Short mmCIF file of C-alpha atoms in Angstrom, two decimals:
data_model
loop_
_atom_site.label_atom_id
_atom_site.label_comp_id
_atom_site.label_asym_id
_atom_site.label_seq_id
_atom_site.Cartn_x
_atom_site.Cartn_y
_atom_site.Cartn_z
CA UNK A 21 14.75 34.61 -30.83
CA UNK A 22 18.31 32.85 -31.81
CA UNK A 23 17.52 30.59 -34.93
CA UNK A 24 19.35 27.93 -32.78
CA UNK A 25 16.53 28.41 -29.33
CA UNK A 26 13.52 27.89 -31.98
CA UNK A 27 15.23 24.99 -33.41
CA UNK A 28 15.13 23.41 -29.80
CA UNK A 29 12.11 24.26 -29.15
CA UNK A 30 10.66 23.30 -31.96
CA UNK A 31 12.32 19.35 -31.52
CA UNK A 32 10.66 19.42 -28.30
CA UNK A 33 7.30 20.31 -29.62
CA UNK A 34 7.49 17.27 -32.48
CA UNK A 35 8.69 15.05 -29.85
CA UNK A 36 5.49 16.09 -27.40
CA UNK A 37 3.85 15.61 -30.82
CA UNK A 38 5.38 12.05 -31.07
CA UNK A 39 4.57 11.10 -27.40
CA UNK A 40 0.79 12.00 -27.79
CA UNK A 41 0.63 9.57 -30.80
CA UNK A 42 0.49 7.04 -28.11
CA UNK A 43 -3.20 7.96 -27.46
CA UNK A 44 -6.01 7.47 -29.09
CA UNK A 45 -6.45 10.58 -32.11
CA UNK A 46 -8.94 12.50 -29.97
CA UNK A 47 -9.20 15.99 -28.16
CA UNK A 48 -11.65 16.82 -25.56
CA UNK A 49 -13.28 20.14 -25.60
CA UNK A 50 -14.31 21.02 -22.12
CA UNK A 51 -16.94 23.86 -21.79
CA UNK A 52 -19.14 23.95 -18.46
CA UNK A 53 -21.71 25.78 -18.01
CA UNK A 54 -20.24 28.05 -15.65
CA UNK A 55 -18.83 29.86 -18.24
CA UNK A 56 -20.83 31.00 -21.56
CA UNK A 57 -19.76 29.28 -24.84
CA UNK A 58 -21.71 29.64 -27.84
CA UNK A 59 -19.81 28.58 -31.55
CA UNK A 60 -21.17 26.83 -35.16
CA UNK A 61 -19.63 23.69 -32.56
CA UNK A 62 -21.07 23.41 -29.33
CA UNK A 63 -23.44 25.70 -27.15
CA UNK A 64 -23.30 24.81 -23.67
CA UNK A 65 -26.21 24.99 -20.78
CA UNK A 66 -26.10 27.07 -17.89
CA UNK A 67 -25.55 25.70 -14.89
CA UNK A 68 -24.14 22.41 -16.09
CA UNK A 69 -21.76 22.45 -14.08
CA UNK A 70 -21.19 25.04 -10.84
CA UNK A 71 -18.22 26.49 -8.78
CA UNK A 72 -19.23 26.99 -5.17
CA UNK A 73 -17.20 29.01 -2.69
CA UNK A 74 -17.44 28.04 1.30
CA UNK A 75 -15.64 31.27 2.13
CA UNK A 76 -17.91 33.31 0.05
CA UNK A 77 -15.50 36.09 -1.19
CA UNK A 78 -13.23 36.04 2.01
CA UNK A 79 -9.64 35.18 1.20
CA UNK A 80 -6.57 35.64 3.32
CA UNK A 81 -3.74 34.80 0.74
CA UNK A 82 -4.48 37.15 -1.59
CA UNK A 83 -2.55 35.92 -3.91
CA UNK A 84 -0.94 38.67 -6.27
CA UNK A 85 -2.33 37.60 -9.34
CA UNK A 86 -5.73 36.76 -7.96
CA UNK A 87 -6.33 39.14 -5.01
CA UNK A 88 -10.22 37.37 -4.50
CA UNK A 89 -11.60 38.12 -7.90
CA UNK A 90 -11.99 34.34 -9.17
CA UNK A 91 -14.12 34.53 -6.06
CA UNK A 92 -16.52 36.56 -7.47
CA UNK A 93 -17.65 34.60 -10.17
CA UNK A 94 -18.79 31.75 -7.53
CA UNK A 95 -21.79 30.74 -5.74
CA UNK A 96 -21.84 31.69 -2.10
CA UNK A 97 -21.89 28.44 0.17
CA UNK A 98 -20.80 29.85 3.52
CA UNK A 99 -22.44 27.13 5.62
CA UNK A 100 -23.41 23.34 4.96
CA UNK A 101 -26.63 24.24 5.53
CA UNK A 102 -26.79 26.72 2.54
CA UNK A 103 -24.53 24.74 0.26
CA UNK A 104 -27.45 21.97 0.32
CA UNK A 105 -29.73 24.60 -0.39
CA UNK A 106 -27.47 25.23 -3.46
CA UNK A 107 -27.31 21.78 -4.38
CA UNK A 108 -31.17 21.59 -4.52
CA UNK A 109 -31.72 24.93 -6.35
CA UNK A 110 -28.94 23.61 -8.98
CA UNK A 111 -30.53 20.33 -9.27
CA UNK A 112 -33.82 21.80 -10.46
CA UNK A 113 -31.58 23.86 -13.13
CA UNK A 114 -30.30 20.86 -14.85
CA UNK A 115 -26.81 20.25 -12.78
CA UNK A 116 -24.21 17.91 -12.87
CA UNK A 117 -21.62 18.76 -10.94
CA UNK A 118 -20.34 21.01 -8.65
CA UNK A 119 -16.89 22.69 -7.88
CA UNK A 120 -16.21 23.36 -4.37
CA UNK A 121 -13.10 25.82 -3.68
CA UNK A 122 -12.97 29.20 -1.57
CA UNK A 123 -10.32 31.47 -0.37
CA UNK A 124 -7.63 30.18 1.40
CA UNK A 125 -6.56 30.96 4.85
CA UNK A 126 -3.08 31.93 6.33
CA UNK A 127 -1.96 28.29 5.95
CA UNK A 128 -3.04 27.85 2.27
CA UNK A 129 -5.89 25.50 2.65
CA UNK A 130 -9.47 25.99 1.90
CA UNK A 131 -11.64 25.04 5.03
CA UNK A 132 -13.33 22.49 3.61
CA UNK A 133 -14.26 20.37 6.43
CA UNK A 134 -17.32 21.28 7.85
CA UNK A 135 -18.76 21.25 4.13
CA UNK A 136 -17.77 17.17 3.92
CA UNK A 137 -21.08 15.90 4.53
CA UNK A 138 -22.50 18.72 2.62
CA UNK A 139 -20.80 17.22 -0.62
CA UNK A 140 -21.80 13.60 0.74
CA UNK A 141 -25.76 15.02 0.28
CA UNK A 142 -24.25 16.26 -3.46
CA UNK A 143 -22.97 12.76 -4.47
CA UNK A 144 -25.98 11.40 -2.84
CA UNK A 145 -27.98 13.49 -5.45
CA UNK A 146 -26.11 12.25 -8.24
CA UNK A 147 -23.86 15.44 -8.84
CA UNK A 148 -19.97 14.76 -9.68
CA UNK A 149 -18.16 16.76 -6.80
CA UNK A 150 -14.74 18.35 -7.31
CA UNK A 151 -12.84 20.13 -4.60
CA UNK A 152 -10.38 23.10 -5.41
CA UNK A 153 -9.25 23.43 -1.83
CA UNK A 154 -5.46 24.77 -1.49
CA UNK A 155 -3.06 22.45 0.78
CA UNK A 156 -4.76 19.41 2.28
CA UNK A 157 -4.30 17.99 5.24
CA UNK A 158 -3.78 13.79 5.74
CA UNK A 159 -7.02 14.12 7.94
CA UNK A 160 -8.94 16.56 5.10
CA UNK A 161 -8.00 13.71 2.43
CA UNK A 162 -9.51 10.80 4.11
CA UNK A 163 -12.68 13.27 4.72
CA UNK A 164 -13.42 13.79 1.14
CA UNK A 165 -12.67 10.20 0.26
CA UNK A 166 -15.61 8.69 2.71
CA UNK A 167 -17.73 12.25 1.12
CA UNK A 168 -17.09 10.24 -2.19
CA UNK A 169 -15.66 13.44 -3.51
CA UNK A 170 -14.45 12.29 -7.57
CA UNK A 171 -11.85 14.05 -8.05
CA UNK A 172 -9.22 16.78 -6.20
CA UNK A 173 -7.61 19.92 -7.86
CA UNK A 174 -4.83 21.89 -6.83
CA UNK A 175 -2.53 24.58 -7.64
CA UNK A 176 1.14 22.90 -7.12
CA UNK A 177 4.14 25.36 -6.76
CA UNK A 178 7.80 24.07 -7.49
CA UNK A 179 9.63 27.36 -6.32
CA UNK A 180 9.70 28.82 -3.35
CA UNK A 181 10.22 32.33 -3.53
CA UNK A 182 6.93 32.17 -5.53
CA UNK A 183 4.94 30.81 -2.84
CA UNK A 184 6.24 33.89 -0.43
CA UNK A 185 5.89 36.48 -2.66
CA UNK A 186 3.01 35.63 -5.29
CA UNK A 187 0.92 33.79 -2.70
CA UNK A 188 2.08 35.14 0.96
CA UNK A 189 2.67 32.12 2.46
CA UNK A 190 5.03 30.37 4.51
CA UNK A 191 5.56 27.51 2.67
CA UNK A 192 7.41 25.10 0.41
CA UNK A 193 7.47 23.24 -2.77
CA UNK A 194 7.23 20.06 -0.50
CA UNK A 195 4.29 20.93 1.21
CA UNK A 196 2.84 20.93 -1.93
CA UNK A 197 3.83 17.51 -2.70
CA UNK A 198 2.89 16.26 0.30
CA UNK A 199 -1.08 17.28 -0.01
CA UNK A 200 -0.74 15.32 -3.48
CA UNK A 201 0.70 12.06 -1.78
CA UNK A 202 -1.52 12.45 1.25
CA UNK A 203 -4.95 12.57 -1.46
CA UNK A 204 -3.23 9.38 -3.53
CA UNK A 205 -2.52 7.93 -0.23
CA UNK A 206 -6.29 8.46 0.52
CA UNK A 207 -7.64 6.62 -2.94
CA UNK A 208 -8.87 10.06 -3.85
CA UNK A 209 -8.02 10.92 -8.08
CA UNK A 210 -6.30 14.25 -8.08
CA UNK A 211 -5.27 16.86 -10.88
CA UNK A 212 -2.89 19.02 -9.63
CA UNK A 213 -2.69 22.27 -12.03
CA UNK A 214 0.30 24.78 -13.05
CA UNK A 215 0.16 27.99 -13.60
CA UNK A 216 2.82 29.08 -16.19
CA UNK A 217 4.43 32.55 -15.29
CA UNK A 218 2.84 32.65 -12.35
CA UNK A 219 6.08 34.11 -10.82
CA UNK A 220 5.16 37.90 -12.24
CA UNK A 221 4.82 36.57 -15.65
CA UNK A 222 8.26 34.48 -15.27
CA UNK A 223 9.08 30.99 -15.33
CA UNK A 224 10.48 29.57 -11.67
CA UNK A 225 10.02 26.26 -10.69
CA UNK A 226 7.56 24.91 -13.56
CA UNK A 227 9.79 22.09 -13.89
CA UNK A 228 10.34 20.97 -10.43
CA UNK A 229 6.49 21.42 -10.48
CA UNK A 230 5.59 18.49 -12.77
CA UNK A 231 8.49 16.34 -11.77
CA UNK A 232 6.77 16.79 -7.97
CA UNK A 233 3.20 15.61 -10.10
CA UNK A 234 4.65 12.77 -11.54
CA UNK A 235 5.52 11.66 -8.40
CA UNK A 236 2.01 11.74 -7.13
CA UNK A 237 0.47 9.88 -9.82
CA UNK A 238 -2.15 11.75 -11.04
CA UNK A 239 -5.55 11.12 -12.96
CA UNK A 240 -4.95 14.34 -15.02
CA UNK A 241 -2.80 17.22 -15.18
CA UNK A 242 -4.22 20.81 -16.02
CA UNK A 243 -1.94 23.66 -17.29
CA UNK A 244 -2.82 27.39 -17.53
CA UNK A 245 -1.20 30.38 -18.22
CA UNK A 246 -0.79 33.40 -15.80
CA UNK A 247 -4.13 36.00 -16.83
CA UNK A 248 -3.79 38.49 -13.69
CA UNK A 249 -7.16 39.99 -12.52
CA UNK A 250 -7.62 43.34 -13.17
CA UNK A 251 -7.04 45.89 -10.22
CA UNK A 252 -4.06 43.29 -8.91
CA UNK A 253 -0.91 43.57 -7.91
CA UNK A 254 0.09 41.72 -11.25
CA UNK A 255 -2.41 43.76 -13.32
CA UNK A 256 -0.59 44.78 -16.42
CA UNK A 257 1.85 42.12 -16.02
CA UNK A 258 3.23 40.43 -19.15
CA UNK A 259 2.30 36.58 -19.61
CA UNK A 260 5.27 34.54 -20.16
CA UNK A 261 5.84 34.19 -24.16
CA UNK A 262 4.15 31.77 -26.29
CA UNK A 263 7.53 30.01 -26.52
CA UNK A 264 8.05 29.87 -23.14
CA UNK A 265 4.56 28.33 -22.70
CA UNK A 266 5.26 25.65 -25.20
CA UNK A 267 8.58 24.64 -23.50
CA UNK A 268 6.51 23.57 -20.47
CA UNK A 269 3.54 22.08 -22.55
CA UNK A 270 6.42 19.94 -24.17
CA UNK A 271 7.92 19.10 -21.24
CA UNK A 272 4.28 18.01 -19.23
CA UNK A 273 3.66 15.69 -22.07
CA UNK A 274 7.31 14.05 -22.35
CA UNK A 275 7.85 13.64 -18.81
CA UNK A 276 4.01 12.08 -18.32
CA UNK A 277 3.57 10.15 -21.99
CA UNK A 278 0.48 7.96 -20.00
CA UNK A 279 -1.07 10.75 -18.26
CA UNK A 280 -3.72 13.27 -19.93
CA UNK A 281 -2.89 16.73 -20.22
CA UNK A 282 -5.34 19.25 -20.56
CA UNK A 283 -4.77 23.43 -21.17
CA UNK A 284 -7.37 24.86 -18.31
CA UNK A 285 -9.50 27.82 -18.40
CA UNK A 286 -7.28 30.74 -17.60
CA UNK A 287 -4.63 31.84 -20.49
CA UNK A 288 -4.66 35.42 -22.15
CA UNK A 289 -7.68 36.80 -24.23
CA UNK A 290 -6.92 37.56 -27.98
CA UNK A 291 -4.26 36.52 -30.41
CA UNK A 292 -2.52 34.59 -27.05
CA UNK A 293 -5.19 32.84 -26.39
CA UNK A 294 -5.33 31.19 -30.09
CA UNK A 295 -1.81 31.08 -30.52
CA UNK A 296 -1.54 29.16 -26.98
CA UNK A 297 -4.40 26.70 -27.86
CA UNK A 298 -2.67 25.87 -31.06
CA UNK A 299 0.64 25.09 -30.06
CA UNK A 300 -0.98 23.33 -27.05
CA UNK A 301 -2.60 21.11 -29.08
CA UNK A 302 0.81 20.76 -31.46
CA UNK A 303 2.65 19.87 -27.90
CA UNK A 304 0.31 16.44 -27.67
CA UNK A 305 -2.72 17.86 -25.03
CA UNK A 306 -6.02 15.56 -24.84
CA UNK A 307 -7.83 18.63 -23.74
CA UNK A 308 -8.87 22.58 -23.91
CA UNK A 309 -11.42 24.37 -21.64
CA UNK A 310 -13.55 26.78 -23.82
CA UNK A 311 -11.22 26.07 -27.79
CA UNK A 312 -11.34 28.98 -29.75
CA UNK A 313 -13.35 28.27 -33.23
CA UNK A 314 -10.63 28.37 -35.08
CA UNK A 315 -8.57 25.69 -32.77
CA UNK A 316 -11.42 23.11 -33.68
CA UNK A 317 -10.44 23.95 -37.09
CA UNK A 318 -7.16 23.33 -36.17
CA UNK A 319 -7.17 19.88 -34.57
CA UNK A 320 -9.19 18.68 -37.28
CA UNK A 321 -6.31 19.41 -39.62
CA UNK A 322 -4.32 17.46 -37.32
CA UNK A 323 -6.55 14.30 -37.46
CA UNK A 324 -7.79 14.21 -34.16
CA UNK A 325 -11.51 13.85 -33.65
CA UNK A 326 -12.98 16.80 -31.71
CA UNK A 327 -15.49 16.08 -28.93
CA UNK A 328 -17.34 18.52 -26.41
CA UNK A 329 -18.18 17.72 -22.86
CA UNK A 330 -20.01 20.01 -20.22
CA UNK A 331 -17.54 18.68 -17.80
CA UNK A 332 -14.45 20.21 -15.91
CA UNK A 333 -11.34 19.27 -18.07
CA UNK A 334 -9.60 17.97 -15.20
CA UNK A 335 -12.03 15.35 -15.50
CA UNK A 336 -11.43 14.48 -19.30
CA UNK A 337 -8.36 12.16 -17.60
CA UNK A 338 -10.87 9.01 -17.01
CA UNK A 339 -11.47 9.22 -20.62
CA UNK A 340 -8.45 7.62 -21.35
CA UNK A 341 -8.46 5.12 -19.44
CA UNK A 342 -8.07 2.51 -21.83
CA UNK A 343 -4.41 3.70 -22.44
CA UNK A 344 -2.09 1.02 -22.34
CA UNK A 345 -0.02 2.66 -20.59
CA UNK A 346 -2.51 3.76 -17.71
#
């Protein structure tokens, strides 16, 4: 890279840097329990926190990068009936919360609801309830709202051609935006995610991406970084550079100085994985999913006190809410 590009980028990351300042010197390690995570820091339970699938493995998108395999790694709730019985068995295991996605259908939205009163019975038990569920309709929203769902994640795409060819849909960076102002609309908190390279490892419509989020006001805002499933169509695929990464990291946390940012589960195993969390944390995030050792190391260098939570990072947002700016 030109001496000139790193110089850019690297006045970008110190002014990301800058912004974060503004917050209190504190990072959030998020590690639930869905996931193993076992370091000198912080060993988490199982089961302290879930991801539940109404569709079971079904999917019609098939998104390129995906394909169904996230799928796999979820409980089966295929009927309100059996995601109660989930609830229950989950309960006895120590639970807290549950996420509730599934595959999406030809449309782009997870058919979430029959399963409303299903989460209702979660709340009701005391679990925190999180919805992954696509495009959402004005109706859906005001569902989940009355469920007492706590918060609302979704993937928001800022370029078109991405949506068709990536995801298979018939859609458009507005629809996107709409679902977020429809859930705001509805009172419910949302944390609408990126996924960086997701166009085959390139960057398309990023940008417009979080300037359609800031729009929507949101309680958090989660970025990962394209990590194709094996056996894909994007299988084999480069991820976009590190610098590339950082360029949107930076640009998240200038164009949203009040609003927590947190780097989400998926990024690259290996070197990219460390190399992403670091220069995350130099481009002002509050949060990681499952840090590397050596990135506690790391913002502990930087003065920021560490702190581990079971929870989903998207939910690390409310933990700053006595930003002056919020």
């Amino acid at each position: 890279m030109e001496s000139g590009n790193m110089t850019v980028i690297q006045a970008m990351i110190q002014q990301a840097w800058e912004t974060r300042r503004e917050f209190r010197p504190e990072i959030w390690f998020s590690v639930p329990g869905a996931r193993h995570y076992d370091n000198p820091y912080y060993s988490n339970r199982p089961f302290s926190f879930a991801n539940l699938s109404v569709t079971g493995k079904a999917c019609a998108c098939r998104c390129a990068h995906c394909e169904g395999a996230l799928l796999q790694t979820m409980i089966g709730a295929t009927s309100p009936q059996a995601m109660r019985r989930v609830v229950d068995k989950l309960l006895e295991k120590g639970c807290r919360g549950i996420l509730v996605s599934g595959g999406g259908n030809s449309d782009g939205e997870v058919p979430l609801q029959p399963f409303v009163e299903a989460m209702g019975y979660a709340k009701q038990m005391g679990l925190k309830v999180l919805v992954h569920g696509g495009l959402i309709r004005r109706e859906t929203a005001a569902m989940l709202k009355k469920a007492g769902v706590d918060q609302v994640l979704m993937d928001v795409i800022g370029n078109e051609g991405t949506i068709r060819e990536v995801c298979h849909l018939n859609r458009k960076p507005d629809d996107y935006l709409q679902s977020m102002l429809y859930c705001r609309d509805a009172g419910l908190n949302i944390a609408p995610h990126i996924v960086i390279g997701l166009h085959f490892g390139q960057i398309r419509g990023e940008r417009r991406a979080l300037e359609m989020i800031k729009q929507a006001d949101p309680e958090t805002i989660v970025l990962v970084i394209l990590t194709p499933a094996c056996g894909t169509a994007m299988a084999g695929i480069q991820p976009p550079s590190i610098d590339e990464a950082a360029r949107i990291m930076g640009t998240a946390r200038i164009l949203n100085p009040a609003t927590p940012i947190t780097l989400g589960c998926a990024r690259p195993p290996g070197k990219y994985k460390r190399r992403a969390e670091i220069i995350a944390i130099d481009c002002g995030v509050n949060g990681i999913a499952y840090p590397d050792e050596t990135t506690v190391d790391y913002a502990r260098s930087k003065g920021l006190k560490t702190v581990f939570s079971e929870e989903c990072c998207s939910l690390l947002g409310r933990r700053w809410s006595n930003y002056s700016g919020r």
